Coordinates of C-alpha atoms and ligand atoms in Angstrom, one line a residue:
X18 CA -0.1 -0.1 -0.1
X19 CA 1.4 3.5 -1.1
X20 CA 0.8 6.0 1.6
X21 CA 1.6 9.8 1.8
X22 CA 2.0 10.7 5.4
X23 CA 1.6 14.6 6.8
X24 CA 1.2 15.7 10.3
X25 CA -1.4 18.4 10.9
X26 CA -3.2 20.3 13.7
X27 CA -6.7 20.2 13.0
X28 CA -8.4 18.7 10.5
X29 CA -11.4 19.9 8.8
X30 CA -10.9 17.9 5.7
X31 CA -13.2 15.1 5.0
X32 CA -12.1 11.6 5.2
X33 CA -13.1 8.0 4.4
X34 CA -11.8 6.8 7.6
X35 CA -11.2 8.7 11.1
X36 CA -9.1 6.9 13.5
X37 CA -9.4 8.0 17.3
X38 CA -6.6 6.8 19.5
X39 CA -8.4 7.2 23.1
X40 CA -7.4 6.3 26.6
X41 CA -10.5 6.5 28.0
X42 CA -14.2 5.7 26.8
X43 CA -16.1 8.9 25.9
X44 CA -13.4 11.0 25.6
X45 CA -12.7 11.8 21.9
X46 CA -11.1 14.5 20.0
X47 CA -12.6 17.9 19.5
X48 CA -13.5 16.9 15.8
X49 CA -15.9 14.5 16.8
X50 CA -18.5 17.2 16.9
X51 CA -18.3 16.6 13.1
X52 CA -20.3 13.7 13.9
X53 CA -24.1 14.8 13.8
X54 CA -25.0 12.6 16.5
X55 CA -22.4 12.2 19.3
X56 CA -24.6 9.7 21.0
X57 CA -24.0 7.3 18.2
X58 CA -20.4 6.7 19.4
X59 CA -21.2 5.8 22.7
X60 CA -24.0 3.4 21.9
X61 CA -21.4 1.8 19.4
X62 CA -18.6 1.5 22.0
X63 CA -21.4 0.0 24.4
X64 CA -22.5 -2.4 21.8
X65 CA -18.8 -3.4 21.1
X66 CA -17.9 -3.8 24.8
X67 CA -15.4 -1.3 24.4
X68 CA -13.4 0.0 27.5
X69 CA -10.7 1.7 25.8
X70 CA -8.1 -1.0 26.9
X71 CA -5.2 -1.6 24.5
X72 CA -6.1 -4.3 22.0
X73 CA -9.8 -3.3 21.8
X74 CA -11.2 -1.3 19.1
X75 CA -14.4 -0.8 17.1
X76 CA -15.8 0.5 14.0
X77 CA -18.8 2.2 13.0
X78 CA -20.5 4.0 9.7
X79 CA -20.8 7.9 10.5
X80 CA -24.0 9.2 10.0
X81 CA -25.2 11.2 6.8
X82 CA -23.9 14.9 7.5
X83 CA -20.6 13.8 8.9
X84 CA -17.1 14.8 7.5
X85 CA -16.1 11.2 8.0
X86 CA -17.0 7.8 6.2
X87 CA -16.1 5.3 8.7
X88 CA -14.9 5.8 12.1
X89 CA -12.4 3.4 13.8
X90 CA -12.0 3.7 17.5
X91 CA -8.8 2.1 19.2
X92 CA -8.1 1.9 22.8
X93 CA -4.4 2.3 24.2
X94 CA -5.5 1.8 28.1
X95 CA -4.3 4.0 30.9
X96 CA -0.4 4.0 30.5
X97 CA -0.6 0.3 29.2
X98 CA 1.4 0.9 25.9
X99 CA 4.4 2.4 27.5
X100 CA 7.0 0.8 25.1
X101 CA 8.0 2.2 21.8
X102 CA 7.5 -1.2 20.3
X103 CA 3.9 -1.3 21.6
X104 CA 3.3 1.9 19.4
X105 CA 5.1 0.7 16.4
X106 CA 2.8 -2.4 16.7
X107 CA -0.3 -0.2 17.1
X108 CA 0.6 1.7 14.0
X109 CA 0.8 -1.4 12.3
X110 CA -2.5 -2.6 13.5
X111 CA -4.1 0.8 12.4
X112 CA -2.8 0.3 9.0
X113 CA -4.2 -3.1 8.7
X114 CA -7.5 -1.7 8.9
X115 CA -7.2 0.9 6.2
X116 CA -9.0 -1.3 3.6
X117 CA -10.0 0.6 0.9
X118 CA -9.9 4.2 2.4
X119 CA -8.0 6.8 0.4
X120 CA -8.1 9.5 3.2
X121 CA -7.3 8.8 6.6
X122 CA -7.2 11.0 9.6
X123 CA -5.4 9.5 12.7
X124 CA -6.6 11.5 15.7
X125 CA -4.1 11.5 18.5
X126 CA -3.6 13.4 21.8
X127 CA 0.0 13.8 22.7
X128 CA -1.0 15.8 25.7
X129 CA -3.2 13.0 27.0
X130 CA -2.4 10.3 29.4
X131 CA -0.1 7.6 28.0
X132 CA 0.8 9.4 24.7
X133 CA 3.8 11.5 23.8
X134 CA 5.1 13.0 20.6
X135 CA 7.7 10.4 20.4
X136 CA 5.1 7.4 21.0
X137 CA 3.1 8.7 18.2
X138 CA 5.9 9.2 15.8
X139 CA 6.5 5.3 16.6
X140 CA 2.9 4.7 15.7
X141 CA 3.7 6.8 12.2
X142 CA 6.5 4.4 11.8
X143 CA 4.7 1.1 12.6
X144 CA 1.9 2.2 10.1
X145 CA 4.4 2.8 7.2
X146 CA 6.4 -0.4 7.9
X147 CA 3.0 -2.2 7.7
X148 CA 2.1 -0.6 4.6
X149 CA 5.3 -2.0 2.8
X150 CA 4.6 -4.5 0.1
X151 CA 6.7 -5.8 -2.6
X152 CA 4.2 -6.0 -5.6
X153 CA 5.7 -4.2 -8.5
X154 CA 5.9 -7.6 -10.3
X155 CA 2.2 -8.2 -10.1
X156 CA 0.6 -6.9 -13.1
X157 CA -2.5 -9.2 -13.3
X158 CA -4.1 -10.1 -9.8
X159 CA -2.9 -6.9 -8.2
X160 CA -5.9 -5.4 -6.8
X161 CA -6.9 -2.1 -8.3
X162 CA -6.6 0.1 -5.5
X163 CA -3.0 -1.1 -4.8
X164 CA -1.5 1.8 -6.6
X165 CA -3.6 4.4 -5.1
X166 CA -1.7 6.6 -2.9
X167 CA -3.4 6.9 0.4
X168 CA -3.2 10.1 2.3
X169 CA -2.6 9.6 5.9
X170 CA -2.9 12.5 8.2
X171 CA -1.6 12.4 11.8
X172 CA -3.9 15.0 13.4
X173 CA -2.5 16.4 16.8
X174 CA -2.1 19.7 18.6
X175 CA 1.8 19.1 18.9
X176 CA 1.9 17.9 15.2
X177 CA 5.2 19.8 14.7
X178 CA 7.0 18.1 17.4
X179 CA 5.6 14.8 16.2
X180 CA 7.0 15.6 12.8
X181 CA 10.5 16.1 14.3
X182 CA 10.3 13.2 16.3
X183 CA 9.3 11.2 13.1
X184 CA 12.6 12.4 11.1
X185 CA 14.7 9.7 13.2
X186 CA 11.9 7.1 12.8
X187 CA 11.8 7.7 9.1
X188 CA 15.4 7.5 8.8
X189 CA 14.7 3.8 10.4
X190 CA 11.9 3.0 8.2
X191 CA 13.5 3.9 5.0
X192 CA 16.7 1.7 5.9
X193 CA 14.4 -1.3 6.8
X194 CA 12.5 -1.0 3.5
X195 CA 15.5 -0.8 1.5
X196 CA 16.9 -4.2 3.3
X197 CA 13.4 -5.7 2.4
X198 CA 13.7 -4.5 -1.2
X199 CA 16.9 -6.1 -1.5
X200 CA 15.7 -9.4 0.0
X201 CA 12.7 -9.7 -2.4
X202 CA 14.3 -8.7 -5.6
X203 CA 15.0 -11.7 -7.7
X204 CA 18.5 -12.8 -8.5
X205 CA 18.1 -12.2 -12.2
X206 CA 17.7 -8.4 -11.6
X207 CA 19.8 -8.0 -8.6
X208 CA 23.4 -9.5 -9.2
X209 CA 26.5 -8.4 -7.4
X210 CA 27.1 -5.6 -10.0
X211 CA 23.6 -4.3 -9.3
X212 CA 23.7 -4.4 -5.7
X213 CA 27.1 -2.7 -5.5
X214 CA 25.3 0.0 -7.3
X215 CA 22.7 0.5 -4.8
X216 CA 25.7 0.9 -2.2
X217 CA 27.1 3.5 -4.6
X218 CA 23.7 5.3 -4.8
X219 CA 23.9 5.9 -1.0
X220 CA 26.5 8.6 -1.7
X221 CA 23.2 10.9 -2.1
X222 CA 23.1 10.6 1.8
X223 CA 26.7 11.4 2.5
X224 CA 28.1 8.1 2.5
X225 CA 31.4 7.3 1.0
X226 CA 31.4 4.0 -1.1
X227 CA 34.4 2.1 -2.9
X228 CA 33.6 -0.6 -4.9
X229 CA 36.2 -3.3 -5.6
X230 CA 36.4 -5.4 -8.7
X231 CA 37.6 -8.9 -9.2
X232 CA 41.0 -7.9 -10.3
X233 CA 41.5 -5.7 -7.1
X234 CA 40.5 -8.3 -5.0
X235 CA 42.6 -10.8 -6.6
X236 CA 45.4 -8.4 -6.1
X237 CA 44.6 -8.4 -2.3
X238 CA 44.7 -12.2 -2.3
X239 CA 40.9 -12.6 -1.6
X240 CA 41.0 -16.2 -3.1
X241 CA 38.4 -17.8 -0.6
X242 CA 35.7 -15.0 -1.8
X243 CA 36.9 -15.3 -5.3
X244 CA 36.6 -19.1 -5.5
X245 CA 32.7 -19.0 -4.7
X246 CA 32.3 -16.7 -7.6
X247 CA 34.3 -19.0 -10.2
X248 CA 31.3 -20.6 -11.4
X249 CA 29.2 -17.6 -12.1
X250 CA 29.1 -15.5 -15.3
X251 CA 28.4 -12.4 -13.1
X252 CA 31.6 -10.9 -11.6
X253 CA 31.9 -10.4 -7.8
X254 CA 32.2 -6.8 -6.1
X255 CA 33.1 -5.8 -2.6
X256 CA 31.3 -2.7 -1.4
X257 CA 33.0 -0.7 1.2
X258 CA 30.8 2.2 2.7
X259 CA 31.8 4.6 5.2
X260 CA 29.6 7.2 7.1
X261 CA 31.8 9.4 9.3
X262 CA 29.6 11.1 11.8
X263 CA 32.1 10.9 14.8
X264 CA 35.5 12.4 15.7
X265 CA 38.1 12.0 13.3
X266 CA 40.4 10.3 15.7
X267 CA 37.8 7.6 16.6
X268 CA 38.1 4.1 15.2
X269 CA 35.0 3.2 13.2
X270 CA 32.7 0.6 14.3
X271 CA 32.2 -1.9 11.6
X272 CA 29.5 -4.1 9.8
X273 CA 30.2 -7.0 7.2
X274 CA 27.4 -8.6 5.4
X275 CA 27.1 -12.0 3.3
X276 CA 25.9 -10.9 0.0
X277 CA 25.4 -14.4 -2.0
X278 CA 22.8 -12.9 -4.5
X279 CA 22.0 -16.4 -5.2
X280 CA 23.1 -19.9 -3.6
X281 CA 22.4 -22.8 -5.8
X282 CA 25.0 -24.7 -3.6
X283 CA 27.7 -24.6 -6.3
X284 CA 28.8 -28.1 -7.5
X285 CA 27.5 -29.5 -4.0
X286 CA 24.2 -28.6 -5.5
X287 CA 20.9 -27.8 -3.6
X288 CA 17.8 -30.0 -4.0
X289 CA 15.2 -28.1 -6.3
X290 CA 12.6 -27.7 -3.6
X291 CA 12.7 -24.4 -2.1
X292 CA 16.0 -23.3 -3.9
X293 CA 14.0 -20.1 -5.0
X294 CA 14.5 -18.9 -1.4
X295 CA 18.2 -18.7 -2.1
X296 CA 17.4 -15.4 -3.7
X297 CA 17.4 -14.1 -0.3
X298 CA 21.1 -15.4 0.7
X299 CA 22.0 -11.7 0.7
X300 CA 20.0 -10.9 3.7
X301 CA 23.1 -10.2 5.7
X302 CA 24.5 -7.7 3.0
X303 CA 20.7 -5.9 3.0
X304 CA 20.7 -5.6 6.6
X305 CA 24.3 -3.9 6.3
X306 CA 23.1 -1.5 3.3
X307 CA 19.9 -0.7 5.1
X308 CA 21.7 0.2 8.5
X309 CA 24.1 2.4 6.6
X310 CA 21.3 4.3 5.0
X311 CA 19.5 4.7 8.4
X312 CA 22.6 5.9 10.1
X313 CA 23.5 8.5 7.4
X314 CA 19.9 9.6 7.2
X315 CA 19.8 10.5 10.8
X316 CA 23.2 11.7 10.9
X317 CA 24.4 9.2 13.6
X318 CA 27.3 10.7 15.6
X319 CA 29.7 7.9 15.0
X320 CA 32.2 6.5 12.6
X321 CA 30.9 3.3 10.6
X322 CA 32.2 1.1 7.9
X323 CA 29.7 -1.1 6.1
X324 CA 31.1 -3.9 4.0
X325 CA 29.4 -6.2 1.7
X326 CA 30.7 -9.6 0.0
X327 CA 28.9 -9.7 -3.0
X328 CA 28.9 -13.1 -5.1
X329 CA 26.7 -15.7 -6.9
X330 CA 27.3 -19.3 -6.0
X331 CA 26.7 -21.3 -9.4
X332 CA 27.7 -24.8 -10.7
X333 CA 29.7 -24.4 -13.7
X334 CA 32.8 -25.9 -15.7
X335 CA 34.7 -23.1 -14.1
X336 CA 33.4 -23.5 -10.5
X337 CA 35.4 -24.7 -7.8
X338 CA 35.1 -28.3 -6.6
X339 CA 34.8 -30.1 -3.2
X340 CA 38.5 -30.9 -2.3
X341 CA 39.8 -27.8 -3.8
X342 CA 42.4 -25.9 -1.2
X343 CA 42.2 -21.9 -1.3
X344 CA 44.3 -19.5 0.3
X345 CA 42.6 -16.7 1.9
X346 CA 43.5 -13.3 2.3
X347 CA 44.9 -13.7 5.8
X348 CA 47.1 -16.2 4.5
X349 CA 45.1 -19.3 6.1
X350 CA 44.5 -22.0 3.7
X351 CA 40.9 -23.5 3.5
X352 CA 39.8 -27.1 2.1
X353 CA 36.7 -26.9 0.4
X354 CA 34.6 -29.9 1.4
X355 CA 31.3 -28.7 0.3
X356 CA 30.8 -25.6 -2.1
X357 CA 27.6 -24.8 -0.5
X358 CA 29.0 -23.9 2.5
X359 CA 30.1 -20.6 0.9
X360 CA 29.0 -17.8 3.1
X361 CA 31.8 -18.3 5.5
X362 CA 34.3 -18.6 2.6
X363 CA 32.9 -14.9 1.4
X364 CA 32.9 -13.7 5.0
X365 CA 36.5 -14.7 6.0
X366 CA 38.1 -12.4 3.4
X367 CA 35.4 -9.5 4.0
X368 CA 36.2 -9.7 7.8
X369 CA 40.2 -10.0 7.6
X370 CA 40.0 -7.0 4.9
X371 CA 37.8 -4.9 7.3
X372 CA 39.9 -5.6 10.5
X373 CA 43.4 -5.2 8.8
X374 CA 42.2 -2.1 7.0
X375 CA 40.1 -0.1 9.5
X376 CA 41.3 -1.6 12.8
X377 CA 37.7 -1.1 13.9
X378 CA 36.3 -0.9 17.4
X379 CA 34.1 -4.0 16.9
X380 CA 33.2 -6.0 13.8
X381 CA 29.5 -7.4 13.7
X382 CA 28.8 -9.7 10.6
X383 CA 25.5 -10.7 9.5
X384 CA 24.9 -13.8 7.2
X385 CA 22.0 -16.1 6.3
X386 CA 24.7 -18.6 7.1
X387 CA 23.3 -21.9 7.9
X388 CA 20.3 -24.0 7.7
X389 CA 21.0 -25.4 11.1
X390 CA 20.2 -22.4 12.9
X391 CA 16.7 -22.6 11.9
X392 CA 16.7 -26.1 13.2
X393 CA 18.1 -24.6 16.5
X394 CA 16.1 -21.4 16.9
X395 CA 13.4 -21.6 14.2
X396 CA 12.3 -18.0 12.7
X397 CA 12.2 -16.3 16.2
X398 CA 15.5 -15.6 17.2
X399 CA 18.8 -14.9 15.2
X400 CA 21.9 -16.9 16.3
X401 CA 24.5 -14.8 18.2
X402 CA 28.1 -15.7 18.5
X403 CA 30.7 -13.7 20.1
X404 CA 34.2 -13.5 21.4
X405 CA 33.2 -10.6 23.6
X406 CA 30.6 -10.6 26.5
X407 CA 30.1 -6.7 26.6
X408 CA 29.3 -6.6 23.0
X409 CA 27.2 -9.7 23.1
X410 CA 25.1 -8.4 26.0
X411 CA 24.6 -5.0 24.2
X412 CA 23.6 -6.8 21.0
X413 CA 21.1 -9.1 23.0
X414 CA 19.6 -5.8 25.0
X415 CA 18.8 -4.2 21.7
X416 CA 17.3 -7.4 20.4
X417 CA 14.9 -7.2 23.3
X418 CA 14.2 -3.4 22.9
X419 CA 13.4 -3.9 19.1
X420 CA 11.9 -7.2 19.3
X421 CA 14.6 -8.4 16.8
X422 CA 15.6 -10.8 19.2
X423 CA 18.8 -13.1 19.3
X424 CA 20.0 -16.0 21.2
X425 CA 23.5 -16.3 22.2
X426 CA 25.1 -20.1 21.1
X427 CA 28.6 -21.0 22.4
X428 CA 31.8 -21.0 20.7
X429 CA 34.8 -23.0 22.1
X430 CA 37.6 -25.0 21.2
X431 CA 36.2 -28.6 20.9
X432 CA 34.0 -27.0 18.3
X433 CA 36.9 -25.3 16.7
X434 CA 38.8 -28.6 16.4
X435 CA 36.0 -29.9 14.2
X436 CA 36.9 -27.9 11.2
X437 CA 40.6 -29.0 11.4
X438 CA 41.5 -30.2 8.0
X439 CA 43.6 -33.3 6.6
X440 CA 45.3 -31.3 4.2
X441 CA 44.9 -27.7 5.1
X442 CA 44.6 -25.1 7.9
X443 CA 41.1 -25.8 8.1
X444 CA 38.0 -27.2 6.2
X445 CA 34.7 -25.2 5.3
X446 CA 32.3 -27.8 7.1
X447 CA 32.3 -29.4 10.4
X448 CA 30.1 -32.1 9.8
X449 CA 26.4 -33.0 10.9
X450 CA 26.7 -31.8 14.5
X451 CA 26.5 -28.1 15.7
X452 CA 26.7 -26.8 12.0
X453 CA 25.8 -23.3 13.2
X454 CA 28.6 -23.4 15.8
X455 CA 31.3 -24.6 13.7
X456 CA 30.5 -22.1 11.0
X457 CA 30.7 -19.5 13.7
X458 CA 34.1 -21.1 14.6
X459 CA 35.4 -20.7 11.0
X460 CA 34.8 -17.1 11.1
X461 CA 36.3 -16.5 14.3
X462 CA 39.5 -17.7 12.9
X463 CA 39.9 -14.5 10.8
X464 CA 38.9 -11.7 13.4
X465 CA 41.9 -12.1 15.7
X466 CA 41.6 -10.1 18.9
X467 CA 39.2 -7.6 17.5
X468 CA 35.6 -7.7 19.5
X469 CA 33.4 -9.4 17.0
X470 CA 30.0 -10.9 16.6
X471 CA 28.3 -13.0 14.1
X472 CA 24.7 -12.9 13.7
X473 CA 23.1 -15.9 11.6
X474 CA 20.0 -14.4 10.5
X475 CA 19.1 -17.5 8.1
X476 CA 15.8 -18.0 9.9
X477 CA 14.9 -14.2 10.6
X478 CA 15.9 -12.3 7.3
X479 CA 13.4 -13.9 5.2
X480 CA 10.3 -16.3 5.5
X481 CA 9.8 -15.2 9.1
X482 CA 6.1 -15.1 10.4
X483 CA 4.2 -12.0 9.5
X484 CA 4.0 -9.4 12.5
X485 CA 2.0 -6.4 13.1
X486 CA 4.8 -4.1 11.3
X487 CA 5.7 -6.7 8.5
X488 CA 4.0 -8.8 6.2
X489 CA 7.0 -9.0 3.5
X490 CA 9.1 -12.2 2.9
X491 CA 11.9 -10.2 3.3
X492 CA 11.8 -8.7 6.7
X493 CA 14.6 -6.1 6.8
X494 CA 15.8 -8.0 10.1
X495 CA 19.0 -6.4 11.6
X496 CA 18.5 -2.6 10.7
X497 CA 16.4 -1.8 13.9
X498 CA 18.5 -4.2 15.9
X499 CA 21.8 -2.6 15.0
X500 CA 20.7 1.0 14.8
X501 CA 19.6 0.5 18.4
X502 CA 22.9 -1.0 19.4
X503 CA 24.6 1.9 17.8
X504 CA 22.5 4.6 19.4
X505 CA 22.5 3.0 22.7
X506 CA 26.2 2.6 23.2
X507 CA 28.1 4.2 20.4
X508 CA 27.3 7.7 20.0
Ligands
BES616 N1 22.5 -20.0 2.4 C1 22.7 -21.4 3.0 C2 22.2 -21.3 4.5 C3 20.6 -21.0 4.5 C4 19.9 -22.2 4.4 C5 20.0 -19.6 4.6 C6 18.4 -22.1 4.4 C7 18.6 -19.6 4.5 C8 17.8 -20.7 4.6 C9 24.2 -21.6 3.1 O1 25.1 -21.1 2.4 C10 24.4 -23.2 3.3 O2 24.1 -23.7 2.2 N2 24.7 -23.7 4.5 C11 25.0 -25.2 4.3 C12 26.0 -25.3 5.0 C13 26.6 -27.0 4.8 C14 26.7 -27.3 3.6 C15 27.7 -27.2 5.9 C16 23.6 -25.6 5.0 O3 23.3 -25.0 6.0 O4 23.2 -26.5 4.7
MN617 MN1 25.2 -22.3 0.5
ZN618 ZN1 24.4 -19.4 1.1

């Protein structure tokens, strides 16, 4: 649903749907006077057993002579909704009830109990996130009103303060939407080169972007990453994005994303069933590019590096084979047991590059890395692995605050031993057991002493259950989580 969101003090304009956000029964905004018979609303409230608690709502058709078509009354209780997330969800719930209405006025009362400008800005953000859909490829079955732009007006006496508060929320929304778009976009139109161009396009927001070509990566010795790309007609790219919002002298924080635009498995080819989902195997890189956009748009006061490892994993006469041994940029050698364990091969060079070039305060990588994390945690938590308790705690807390939850899993030398190789320094799979952990152990061999965390988002970046603020396959997971981490701890 396309929406045009504005904020205004009063609204005398007619609308198809008026939404009243109320904390008490029978306390409605002044504009209720527009409804010819205001006893009607009390009657409707009674019939709906409405007591203004959160989660309660009712709808009625406004009588003739009213400025409104339909009226939706939504309860928020008395201080029951005190978390920003609940207001995001409330916005999403309201969006879900817009139906065919083209003009919608949402009446809030920032001066009222349990409301505030900031919370209402979150409502507006939740509404916008819920409105997202990826339907540009539907030409036949698309509903006729899908392309209509809905005019949504948030009506509140403190509309200017809400509007100001929304600037930051909008930065988050735009980052999430970018991440969702990237994940939803099919691989025929989004290859490594196209993805890199998206990173370049963010220069518009003050981000500096460098794009490394195959040749440049080859010179740097990134043979683990390049090996994955051998079977693809489309050349790989490494995108390096920088947002410098902090002091010049301050080391940056760094985010690294797995950007496999399509993962066939390579020569260790995947079964056909469900393989189409592997267009989302760049969910980690999508989160990083989305996060960079958010941080730049809200002018975060910190230095940030975002690195995207962009490749396609295809089987071909030139593709790498099981048994091949590659030398990574770090000098460590890797025996490729399974060409479908390609994400770690991409990330190990991206992480080593990031660490040696930028010497960052920390590195967090995001990757749709293992099916095993779905077995362990399903769609509800991302797997978190870290060599640093403080960083891990900060991420976990941001997860609880944003409801983009993570669950920490162990790293230890016994697991590390599982990836020792007969022929090289390590192999790229650790056998059937503890698949997510051995993948993380592999990455840890490339981060040195730098505080580091790995988020395995295979279960959360795509195909996760619908929520109040997301009905899209590509969820944009990680943008809100890491924006919160930065805002709380690194600005
Ligand atoms: N991209 C996949 C992981 C994945 C699976 C992401 C399902 C999203 C949904 C990854 O490259 C992969 O294929 N991992 C293998 C590793 C194995 C060969 C050691 C896996 O999980 O099966
Ligand atoms: Mn794979
Ligand atoms: Zn993969």
